mmCIF file of C-alpha atoms in Angstrom:
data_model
loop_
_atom_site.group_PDB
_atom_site.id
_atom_site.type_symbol
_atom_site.label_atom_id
_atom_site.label_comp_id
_atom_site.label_asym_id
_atom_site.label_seq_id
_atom_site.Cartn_x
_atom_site.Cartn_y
_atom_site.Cartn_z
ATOM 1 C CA UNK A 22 30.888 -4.868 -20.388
ATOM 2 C CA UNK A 23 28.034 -3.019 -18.397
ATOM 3 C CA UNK A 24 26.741 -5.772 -16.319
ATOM 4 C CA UNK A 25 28.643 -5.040 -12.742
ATOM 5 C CA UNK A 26 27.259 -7.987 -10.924
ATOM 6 C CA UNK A 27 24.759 -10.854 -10.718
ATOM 7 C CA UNK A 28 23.796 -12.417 -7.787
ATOM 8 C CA UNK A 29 21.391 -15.182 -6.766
ATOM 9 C CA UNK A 30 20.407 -15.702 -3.001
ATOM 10 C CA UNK A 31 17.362 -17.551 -1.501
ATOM 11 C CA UNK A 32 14.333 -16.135 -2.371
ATOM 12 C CA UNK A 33 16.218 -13.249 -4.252
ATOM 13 C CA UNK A 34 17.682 -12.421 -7.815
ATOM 14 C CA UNK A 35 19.747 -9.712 -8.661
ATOM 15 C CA UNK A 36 21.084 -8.520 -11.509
ATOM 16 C CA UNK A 37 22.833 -4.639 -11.965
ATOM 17 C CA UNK A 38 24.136 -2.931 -14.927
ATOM 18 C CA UNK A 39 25.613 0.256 -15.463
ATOM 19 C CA UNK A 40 24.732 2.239 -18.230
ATOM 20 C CA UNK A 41 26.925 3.038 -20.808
ATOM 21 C CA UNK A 42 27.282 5.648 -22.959
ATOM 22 C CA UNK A 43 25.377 3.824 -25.514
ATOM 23 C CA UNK A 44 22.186 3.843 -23.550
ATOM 24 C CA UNK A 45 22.043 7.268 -22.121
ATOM 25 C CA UNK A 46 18.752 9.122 -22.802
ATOM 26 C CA UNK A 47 17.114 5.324 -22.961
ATOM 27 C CA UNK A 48 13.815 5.142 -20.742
ATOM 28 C CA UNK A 49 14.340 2.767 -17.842
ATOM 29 C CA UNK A 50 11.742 0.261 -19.700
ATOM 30 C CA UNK A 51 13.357 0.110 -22.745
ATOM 31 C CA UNK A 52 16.860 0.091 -20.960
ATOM 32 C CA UNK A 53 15.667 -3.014 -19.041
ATOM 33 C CA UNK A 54 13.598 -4.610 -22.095
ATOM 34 C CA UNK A 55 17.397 -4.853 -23.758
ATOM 35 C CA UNK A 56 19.453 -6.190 -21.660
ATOM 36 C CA UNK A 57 16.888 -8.846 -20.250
ATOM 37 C CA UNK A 58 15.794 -9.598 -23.775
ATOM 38 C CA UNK A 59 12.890 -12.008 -25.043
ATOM 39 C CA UNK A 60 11.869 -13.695 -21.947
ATOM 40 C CA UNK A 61 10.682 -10.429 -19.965
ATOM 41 C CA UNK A 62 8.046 -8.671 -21.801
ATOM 42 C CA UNK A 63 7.457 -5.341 -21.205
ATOM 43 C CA UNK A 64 4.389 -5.971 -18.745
ATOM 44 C CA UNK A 65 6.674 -7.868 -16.959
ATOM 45 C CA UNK A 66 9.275 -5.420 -16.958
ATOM 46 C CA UNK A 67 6.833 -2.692 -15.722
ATOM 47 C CA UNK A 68 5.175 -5.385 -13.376
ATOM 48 C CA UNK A 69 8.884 -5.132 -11.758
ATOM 49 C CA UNK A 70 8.836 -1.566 -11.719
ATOM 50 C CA UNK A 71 5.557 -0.884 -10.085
ATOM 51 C CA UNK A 72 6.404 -3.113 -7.413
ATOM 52 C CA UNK A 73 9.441 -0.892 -6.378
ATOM 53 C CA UNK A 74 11.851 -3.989 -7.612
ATOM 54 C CA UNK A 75 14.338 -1.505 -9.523
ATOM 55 C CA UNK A 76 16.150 1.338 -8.366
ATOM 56 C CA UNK A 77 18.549 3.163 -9.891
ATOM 57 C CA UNK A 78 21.834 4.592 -7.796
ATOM 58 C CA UNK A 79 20.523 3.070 -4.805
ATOM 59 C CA UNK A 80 17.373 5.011 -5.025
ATOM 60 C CA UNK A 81 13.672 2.536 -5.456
ATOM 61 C CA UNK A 82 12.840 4.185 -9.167
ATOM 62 C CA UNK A 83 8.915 3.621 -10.079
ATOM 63 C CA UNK A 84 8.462 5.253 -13.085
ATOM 64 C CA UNK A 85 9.249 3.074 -16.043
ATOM 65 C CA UNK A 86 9.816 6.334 -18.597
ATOM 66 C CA UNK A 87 12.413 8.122 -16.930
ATOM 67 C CA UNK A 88 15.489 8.762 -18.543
ATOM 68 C CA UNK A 89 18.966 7.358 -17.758
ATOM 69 C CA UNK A 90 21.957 8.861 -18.129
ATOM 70 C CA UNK A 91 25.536 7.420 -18.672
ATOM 71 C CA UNK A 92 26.718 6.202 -15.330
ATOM 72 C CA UNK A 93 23.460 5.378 -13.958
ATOM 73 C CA UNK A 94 23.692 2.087 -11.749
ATOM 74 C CA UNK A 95 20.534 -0.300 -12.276
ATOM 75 C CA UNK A 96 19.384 -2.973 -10.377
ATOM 76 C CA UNK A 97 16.698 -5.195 -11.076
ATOM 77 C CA UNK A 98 15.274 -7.706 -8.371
ATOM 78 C CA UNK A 99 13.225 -10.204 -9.560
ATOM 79 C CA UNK A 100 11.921 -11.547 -6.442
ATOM 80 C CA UNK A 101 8.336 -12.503 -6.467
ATOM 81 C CA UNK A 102 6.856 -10.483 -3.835
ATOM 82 C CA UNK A 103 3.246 -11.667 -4.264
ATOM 83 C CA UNK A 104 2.905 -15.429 -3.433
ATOM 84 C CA UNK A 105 0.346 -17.261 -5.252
ATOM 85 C CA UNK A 106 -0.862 -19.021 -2.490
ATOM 86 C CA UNK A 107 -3.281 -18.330 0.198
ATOM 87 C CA UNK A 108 -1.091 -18.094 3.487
ATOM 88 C CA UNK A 109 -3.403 -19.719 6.452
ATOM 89 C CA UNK A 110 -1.986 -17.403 8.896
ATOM 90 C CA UNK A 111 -3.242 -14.206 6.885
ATOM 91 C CA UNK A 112 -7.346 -15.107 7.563
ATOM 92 C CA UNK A 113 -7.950 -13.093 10.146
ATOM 93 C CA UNK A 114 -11.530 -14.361 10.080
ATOM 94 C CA UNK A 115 -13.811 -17.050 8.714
ATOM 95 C CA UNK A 116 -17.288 -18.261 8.872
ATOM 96 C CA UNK A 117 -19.804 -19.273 6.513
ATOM 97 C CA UNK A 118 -20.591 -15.590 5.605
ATOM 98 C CA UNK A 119 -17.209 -13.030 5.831
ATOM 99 C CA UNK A 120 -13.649 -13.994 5.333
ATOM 100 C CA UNK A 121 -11.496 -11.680 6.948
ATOM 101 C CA UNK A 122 -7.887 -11.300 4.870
ATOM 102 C CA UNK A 123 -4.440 -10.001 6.136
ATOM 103 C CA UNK A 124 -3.562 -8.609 2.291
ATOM 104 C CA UNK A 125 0.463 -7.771 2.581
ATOM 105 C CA UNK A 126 1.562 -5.028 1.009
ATOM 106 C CA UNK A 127 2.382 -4.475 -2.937
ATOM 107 C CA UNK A 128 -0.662 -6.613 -3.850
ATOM 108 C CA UNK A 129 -3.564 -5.415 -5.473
ATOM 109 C CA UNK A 130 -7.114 -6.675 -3.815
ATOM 110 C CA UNK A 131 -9.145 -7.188 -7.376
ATOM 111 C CA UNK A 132 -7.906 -8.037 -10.617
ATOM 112 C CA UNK A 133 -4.202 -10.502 -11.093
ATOM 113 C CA UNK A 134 -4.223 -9.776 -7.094
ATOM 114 C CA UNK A 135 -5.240 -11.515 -3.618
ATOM 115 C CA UNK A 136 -9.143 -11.894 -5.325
ATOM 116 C CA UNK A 137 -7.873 -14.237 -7.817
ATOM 117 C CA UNK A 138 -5.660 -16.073 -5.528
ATOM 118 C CA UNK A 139 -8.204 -16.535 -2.648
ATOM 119 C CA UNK A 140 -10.514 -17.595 -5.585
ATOM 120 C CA UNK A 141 -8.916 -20.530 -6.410
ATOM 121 C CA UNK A 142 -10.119 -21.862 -2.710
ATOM 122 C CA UNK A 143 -13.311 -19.447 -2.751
ATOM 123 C CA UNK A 144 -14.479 -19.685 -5.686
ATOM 124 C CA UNK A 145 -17.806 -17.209 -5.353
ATOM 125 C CA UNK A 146 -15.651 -14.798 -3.174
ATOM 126 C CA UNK A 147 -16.700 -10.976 -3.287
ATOM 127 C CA UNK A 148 -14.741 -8.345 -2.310
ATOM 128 C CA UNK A 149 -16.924 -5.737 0.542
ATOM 129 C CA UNK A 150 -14.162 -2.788 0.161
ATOM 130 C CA UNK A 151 -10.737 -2.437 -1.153
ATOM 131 C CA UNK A 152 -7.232 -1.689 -0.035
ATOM 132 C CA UNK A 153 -4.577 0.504 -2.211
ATOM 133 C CA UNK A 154 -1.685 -1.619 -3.869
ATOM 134 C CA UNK A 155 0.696 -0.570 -0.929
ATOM 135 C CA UNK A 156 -1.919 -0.285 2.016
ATOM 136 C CA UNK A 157 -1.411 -3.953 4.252
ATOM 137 C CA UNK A 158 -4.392 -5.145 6.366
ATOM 138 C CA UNK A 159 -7.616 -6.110 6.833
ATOM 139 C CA UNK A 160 -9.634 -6.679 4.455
ATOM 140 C CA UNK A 161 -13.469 -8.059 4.008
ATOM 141 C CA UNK A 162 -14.707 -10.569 1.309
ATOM 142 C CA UNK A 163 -18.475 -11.923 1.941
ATOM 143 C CA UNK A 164 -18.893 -15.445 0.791
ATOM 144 C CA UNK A 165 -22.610 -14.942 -0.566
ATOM 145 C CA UNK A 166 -24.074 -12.478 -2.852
ATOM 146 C CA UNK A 167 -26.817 -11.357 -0.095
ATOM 147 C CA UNK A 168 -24.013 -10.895 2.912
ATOM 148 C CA UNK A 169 -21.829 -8.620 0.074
ATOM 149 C CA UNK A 170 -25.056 -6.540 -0.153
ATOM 150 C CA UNK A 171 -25.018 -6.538 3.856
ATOM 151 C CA UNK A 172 -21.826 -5.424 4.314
ATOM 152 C CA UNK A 173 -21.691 -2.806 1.265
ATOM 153 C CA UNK A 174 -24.780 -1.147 2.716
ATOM 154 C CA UNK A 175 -23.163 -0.294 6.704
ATOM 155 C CA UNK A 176 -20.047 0.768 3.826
ATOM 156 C CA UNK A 177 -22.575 2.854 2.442
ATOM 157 C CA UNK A 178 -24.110 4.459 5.805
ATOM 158 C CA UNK A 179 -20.594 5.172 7.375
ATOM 159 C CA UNK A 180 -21.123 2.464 10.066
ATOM 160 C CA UNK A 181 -18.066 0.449 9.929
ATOM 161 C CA UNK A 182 -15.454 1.345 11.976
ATOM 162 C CA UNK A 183 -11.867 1.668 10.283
ATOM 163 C CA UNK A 184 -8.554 2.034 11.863
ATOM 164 C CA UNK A 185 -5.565 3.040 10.122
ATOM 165 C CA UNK A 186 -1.671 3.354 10.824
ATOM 166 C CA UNK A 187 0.473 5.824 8.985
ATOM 167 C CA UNK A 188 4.361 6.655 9.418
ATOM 168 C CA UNK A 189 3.828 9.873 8.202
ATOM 169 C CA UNK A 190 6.814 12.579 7.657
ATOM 170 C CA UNK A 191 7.392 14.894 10.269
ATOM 171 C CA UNK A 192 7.068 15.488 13.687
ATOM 172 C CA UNK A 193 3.252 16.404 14.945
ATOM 173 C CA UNK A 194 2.553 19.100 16.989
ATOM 174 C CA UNK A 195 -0.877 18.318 17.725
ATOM 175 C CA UNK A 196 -1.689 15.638 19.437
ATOM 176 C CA UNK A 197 -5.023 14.955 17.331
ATOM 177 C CA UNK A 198 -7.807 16.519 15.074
ATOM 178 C CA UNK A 199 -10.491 16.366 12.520
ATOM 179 C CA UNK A 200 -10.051 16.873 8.623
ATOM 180 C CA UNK A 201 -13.365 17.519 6.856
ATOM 181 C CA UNK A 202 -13.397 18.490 3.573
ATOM 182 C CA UNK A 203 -14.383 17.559 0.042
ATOM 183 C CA UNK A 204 -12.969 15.119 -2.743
ATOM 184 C CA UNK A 205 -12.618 14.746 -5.925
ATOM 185 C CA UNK A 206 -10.392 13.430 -8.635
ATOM 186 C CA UNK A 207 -7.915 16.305 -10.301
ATOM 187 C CA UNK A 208 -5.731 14.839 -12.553
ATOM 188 C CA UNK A 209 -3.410 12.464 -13.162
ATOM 189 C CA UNK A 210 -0.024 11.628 -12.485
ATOM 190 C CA UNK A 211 2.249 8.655 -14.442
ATOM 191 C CA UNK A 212 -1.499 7.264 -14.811
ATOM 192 C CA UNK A 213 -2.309 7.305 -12.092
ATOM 193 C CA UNK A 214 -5.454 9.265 -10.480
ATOM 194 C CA UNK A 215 -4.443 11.640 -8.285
ATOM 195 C CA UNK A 216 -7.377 13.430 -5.391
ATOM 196 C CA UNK A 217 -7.786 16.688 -3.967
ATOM 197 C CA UNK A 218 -9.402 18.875 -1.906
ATOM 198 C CA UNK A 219 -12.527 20.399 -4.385
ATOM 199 C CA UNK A 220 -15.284 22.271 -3.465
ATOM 200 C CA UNK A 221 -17.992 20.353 -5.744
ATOM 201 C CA UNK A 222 -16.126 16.665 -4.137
ATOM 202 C CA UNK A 223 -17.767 14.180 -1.957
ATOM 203 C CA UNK A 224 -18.069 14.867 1.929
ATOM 204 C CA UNK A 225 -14.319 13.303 3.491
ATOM 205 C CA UNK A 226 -13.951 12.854 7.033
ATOM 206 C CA UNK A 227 -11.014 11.721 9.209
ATOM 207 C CA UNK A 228 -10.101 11.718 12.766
ATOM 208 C CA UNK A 229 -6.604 11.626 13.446
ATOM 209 C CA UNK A 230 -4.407 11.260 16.871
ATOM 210 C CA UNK A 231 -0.926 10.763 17.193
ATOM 211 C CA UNK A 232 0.589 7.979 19.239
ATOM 212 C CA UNK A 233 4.205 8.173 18.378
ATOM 213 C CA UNK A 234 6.885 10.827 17.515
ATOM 214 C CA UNK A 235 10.501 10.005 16.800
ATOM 215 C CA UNK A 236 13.031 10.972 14.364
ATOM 216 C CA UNK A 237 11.553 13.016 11.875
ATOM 217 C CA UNK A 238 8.211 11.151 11.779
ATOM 218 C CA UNK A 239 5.467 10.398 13.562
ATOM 219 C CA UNK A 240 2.885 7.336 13.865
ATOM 220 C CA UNK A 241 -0.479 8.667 13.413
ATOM 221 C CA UNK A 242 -3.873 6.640 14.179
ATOM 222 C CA UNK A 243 -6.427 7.466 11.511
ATOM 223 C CA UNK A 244 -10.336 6.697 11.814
ATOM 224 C CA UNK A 245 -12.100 7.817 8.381
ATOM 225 C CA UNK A 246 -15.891 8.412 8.990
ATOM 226 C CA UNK A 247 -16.015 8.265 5.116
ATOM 227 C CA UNK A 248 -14.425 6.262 2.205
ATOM 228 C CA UNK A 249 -13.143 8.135 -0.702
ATOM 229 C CA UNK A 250 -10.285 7.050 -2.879
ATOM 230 C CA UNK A 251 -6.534 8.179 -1.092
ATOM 231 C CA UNK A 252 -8.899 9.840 1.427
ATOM 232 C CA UNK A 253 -5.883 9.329 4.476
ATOM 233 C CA UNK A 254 -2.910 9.475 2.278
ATOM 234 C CA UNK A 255 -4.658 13.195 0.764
ATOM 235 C CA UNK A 256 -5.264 14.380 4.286
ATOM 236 C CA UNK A 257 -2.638 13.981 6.023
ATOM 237 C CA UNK A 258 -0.768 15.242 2.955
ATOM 238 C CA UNK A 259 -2.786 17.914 3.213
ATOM 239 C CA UNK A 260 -1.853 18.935 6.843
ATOM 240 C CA UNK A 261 1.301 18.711 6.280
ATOM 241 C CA UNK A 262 2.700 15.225 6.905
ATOM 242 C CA UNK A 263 2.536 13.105 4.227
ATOM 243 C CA UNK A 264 2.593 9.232 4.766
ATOM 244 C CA UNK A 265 6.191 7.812 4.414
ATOM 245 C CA UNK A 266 6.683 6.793 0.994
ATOM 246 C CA UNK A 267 4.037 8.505 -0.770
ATOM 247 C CA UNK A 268 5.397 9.914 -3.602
ATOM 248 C CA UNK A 269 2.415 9.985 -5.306
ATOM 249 C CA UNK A 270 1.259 12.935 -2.912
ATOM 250 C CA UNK A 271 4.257 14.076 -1.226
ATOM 251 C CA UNK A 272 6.521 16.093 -2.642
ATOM 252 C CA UNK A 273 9.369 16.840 0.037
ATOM 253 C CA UNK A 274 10.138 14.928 2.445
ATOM 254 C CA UNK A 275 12.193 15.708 6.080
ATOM 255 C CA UNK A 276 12.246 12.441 7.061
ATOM 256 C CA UNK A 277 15.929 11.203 6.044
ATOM 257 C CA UNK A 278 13.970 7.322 5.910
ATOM 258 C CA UNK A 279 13.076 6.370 2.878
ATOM 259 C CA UNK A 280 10.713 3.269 2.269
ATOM 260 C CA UNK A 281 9.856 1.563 -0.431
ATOM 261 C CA UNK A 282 5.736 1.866 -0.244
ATOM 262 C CA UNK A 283 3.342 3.939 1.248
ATOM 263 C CA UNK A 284 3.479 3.237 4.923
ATOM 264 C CA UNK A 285 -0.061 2.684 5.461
ATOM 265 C CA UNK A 286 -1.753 0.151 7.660
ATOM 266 C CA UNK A 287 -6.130 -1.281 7.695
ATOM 267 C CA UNK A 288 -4.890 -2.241 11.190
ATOM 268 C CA UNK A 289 -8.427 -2.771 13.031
ATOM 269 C CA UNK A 290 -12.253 -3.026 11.288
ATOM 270 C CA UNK A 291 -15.481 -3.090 13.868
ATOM 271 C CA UNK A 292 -19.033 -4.119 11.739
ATOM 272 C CA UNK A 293 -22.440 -5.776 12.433
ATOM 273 C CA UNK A 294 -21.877 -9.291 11.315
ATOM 274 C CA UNK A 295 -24.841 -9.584 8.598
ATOM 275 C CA UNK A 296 -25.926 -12.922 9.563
ATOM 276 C CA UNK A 297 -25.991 -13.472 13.661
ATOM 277 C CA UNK A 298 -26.381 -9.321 14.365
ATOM 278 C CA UNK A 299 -23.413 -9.102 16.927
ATOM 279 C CA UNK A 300 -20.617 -6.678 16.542
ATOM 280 C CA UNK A 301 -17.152 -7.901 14.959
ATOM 281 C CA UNK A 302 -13.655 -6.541 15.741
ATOM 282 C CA UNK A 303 -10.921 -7.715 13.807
ATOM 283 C CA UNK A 304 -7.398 -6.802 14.015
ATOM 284 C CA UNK A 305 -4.254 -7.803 12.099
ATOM 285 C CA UNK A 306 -0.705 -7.572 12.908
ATOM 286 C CA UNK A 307 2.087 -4.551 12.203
ATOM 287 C CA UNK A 308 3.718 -5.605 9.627
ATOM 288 C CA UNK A 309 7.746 -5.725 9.167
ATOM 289 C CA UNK A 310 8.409 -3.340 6.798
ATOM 290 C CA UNK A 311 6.349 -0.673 9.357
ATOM 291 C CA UNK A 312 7.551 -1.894 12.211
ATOM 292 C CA UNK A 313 11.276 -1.294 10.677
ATOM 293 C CA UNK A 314 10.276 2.403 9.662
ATOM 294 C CA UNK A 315 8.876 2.858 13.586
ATOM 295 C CA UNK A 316 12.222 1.586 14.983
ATOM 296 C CA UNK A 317 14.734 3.214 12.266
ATOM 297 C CA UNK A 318 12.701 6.728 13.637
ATOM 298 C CA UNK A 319 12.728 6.038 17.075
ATOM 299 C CA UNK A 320 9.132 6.535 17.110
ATOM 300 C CA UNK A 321 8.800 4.897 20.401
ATOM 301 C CA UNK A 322 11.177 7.204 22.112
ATOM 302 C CA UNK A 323 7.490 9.383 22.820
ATOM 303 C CA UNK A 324 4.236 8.117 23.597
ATOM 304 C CA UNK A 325 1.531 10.048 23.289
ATOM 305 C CA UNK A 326 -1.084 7.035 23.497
ATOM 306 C CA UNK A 327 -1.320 2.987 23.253
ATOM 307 C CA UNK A 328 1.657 1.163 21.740
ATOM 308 C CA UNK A 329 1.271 -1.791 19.005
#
């Protein structure tokens, strides 16, 4: 037998293997597609995956095509992480033209993600910018097709103000600075689009402080002037400190803590409401999962600026 364990809590499922000699050299998809058999298809499987619900040896695994070897300890969570319902507590902000969303993290903002779900109450809902999967926080849907056009256009003429949250690795010297550069796509990685620093890119600008230094990491407060795709997560890999869980852009980490998403946060977003004229500051919370990184690094042993 190479099933060690299965066990069922509230709100959790969990069921570990270990893999035989049988399976070695399997990919972790196929691996998983076998022992779960017909009712998880492999989208489902790899739904599982990409939201950092299987590790292997204790470790979060997230690509679904890596090889296992004899010995290997699976586990495979099947907790629903994205509720289908649209929690009250999350709108930050409503009135007849913006609705201002808390998204939590591991949810997409378009496609099978928080559009469709808000949707179902909103039903002509438009989305004025976008979060990445991991990134929590605010974000901006307009509620008619004249306020989206509002909204994208201060997007458009850098006007809205953004703040950001990172636990990034390391501790910062500095105690804040300007990145300018320029973007572009350069490859891929796992499918995935991966950004760099290009002298033909798009114009990238963020202003950084730090606010917190602990254990190996720091809590930096980002304010991008522009919007590019990754545009935080490439900077402050680019300076060195790479956002806590970033795999996708950091390579080696210091920090011994190790989450299970990027440990990014929209925490604040200033704009011209596009219907009355006056200025709009919305705010959502810290969520858990950072505040657990801030305290397991002691990052509020130090302050350098305002706490949460």
């Amino acid at each position: 037998m190479d099933r060690v364990r299965s066990t069922t809590k509230k709100e959790q499922k969990m069921t570990t293997w270990k893999v035989s000699h049988i399976d070695a050299k399997k990919t972790l998809r196929a691996f998983l597609k076998e022992k779960l058999g017909e009712g998880y298809s492999v989208r489902k499987i790899k739904w599982n995956i990409d939201h950092h619900l299987v590790s292997v040896n204790g470790k979060v695994e997230r690509h679904s095509t890596v090889k296992l070897v004899a010995g290997d300890v699976v586990d495979f969570n099947t907790k629903n992480i994205t509720d289908n319902t649209i929690e009250k507590k999350r709108i930050l902000y409503e009135d007849d033209a913006i609705l201002a969303y808390d998204k939590p993290p591991r949810m997409t903002t378009m496609g099978k993600g928080l559009l469709e779900i808000l949707r179902r109450k909103y039903r002509d809902l438009e989305p004025v910018h976008r979060l990445d999967r991991d990134t929590s926080g605010v974000v901006l849907f307009a509620k008619d097709k004249k306020y989206l056009e509002a909204m994208t256009q201060q997007f458009r003429d850098n006007i809205v103000e953004k703040v950001y949250w990172a636990v990034v690795d390391g501790v910062i010297k500095d105690e804040s600075g300007i990145i300018e550069n320029r973007l572009a796509k350069i490859g891929e990685n796992h499918g995935r689009a991966v950004w760099g620093k290009v002298a033909h890119g798009k114009e990238a600008v963020t202003r950084w402080r730090c606010i917190k230094t602990g254990r190996g990491a720091s809590v930096v407060e980002c304010r991008p002037k522009t919007g590019r795709t990754h545009q935080i997560r490439v900077h402050l890999n680019g300076i060195g400190h790479p956002v806590l869980g970033d795999v996708h852009y950091g390579k080696r980490f210091r920090c011994r803590y190790r989450p299970s998403r990027v440990m990014l946060h929209a925490k604040k977003i200033s704009f011209k409401h596009p219907m009355i004229g006056d200025k709009i500051n919305i705010t959502a919370p810290i969520p858990d999962d950072m505040k657990e990184a801030i305290r397991y690094t002691n990052c509020g042993m130090v302050q350098k600026g305002v706490t949460e």
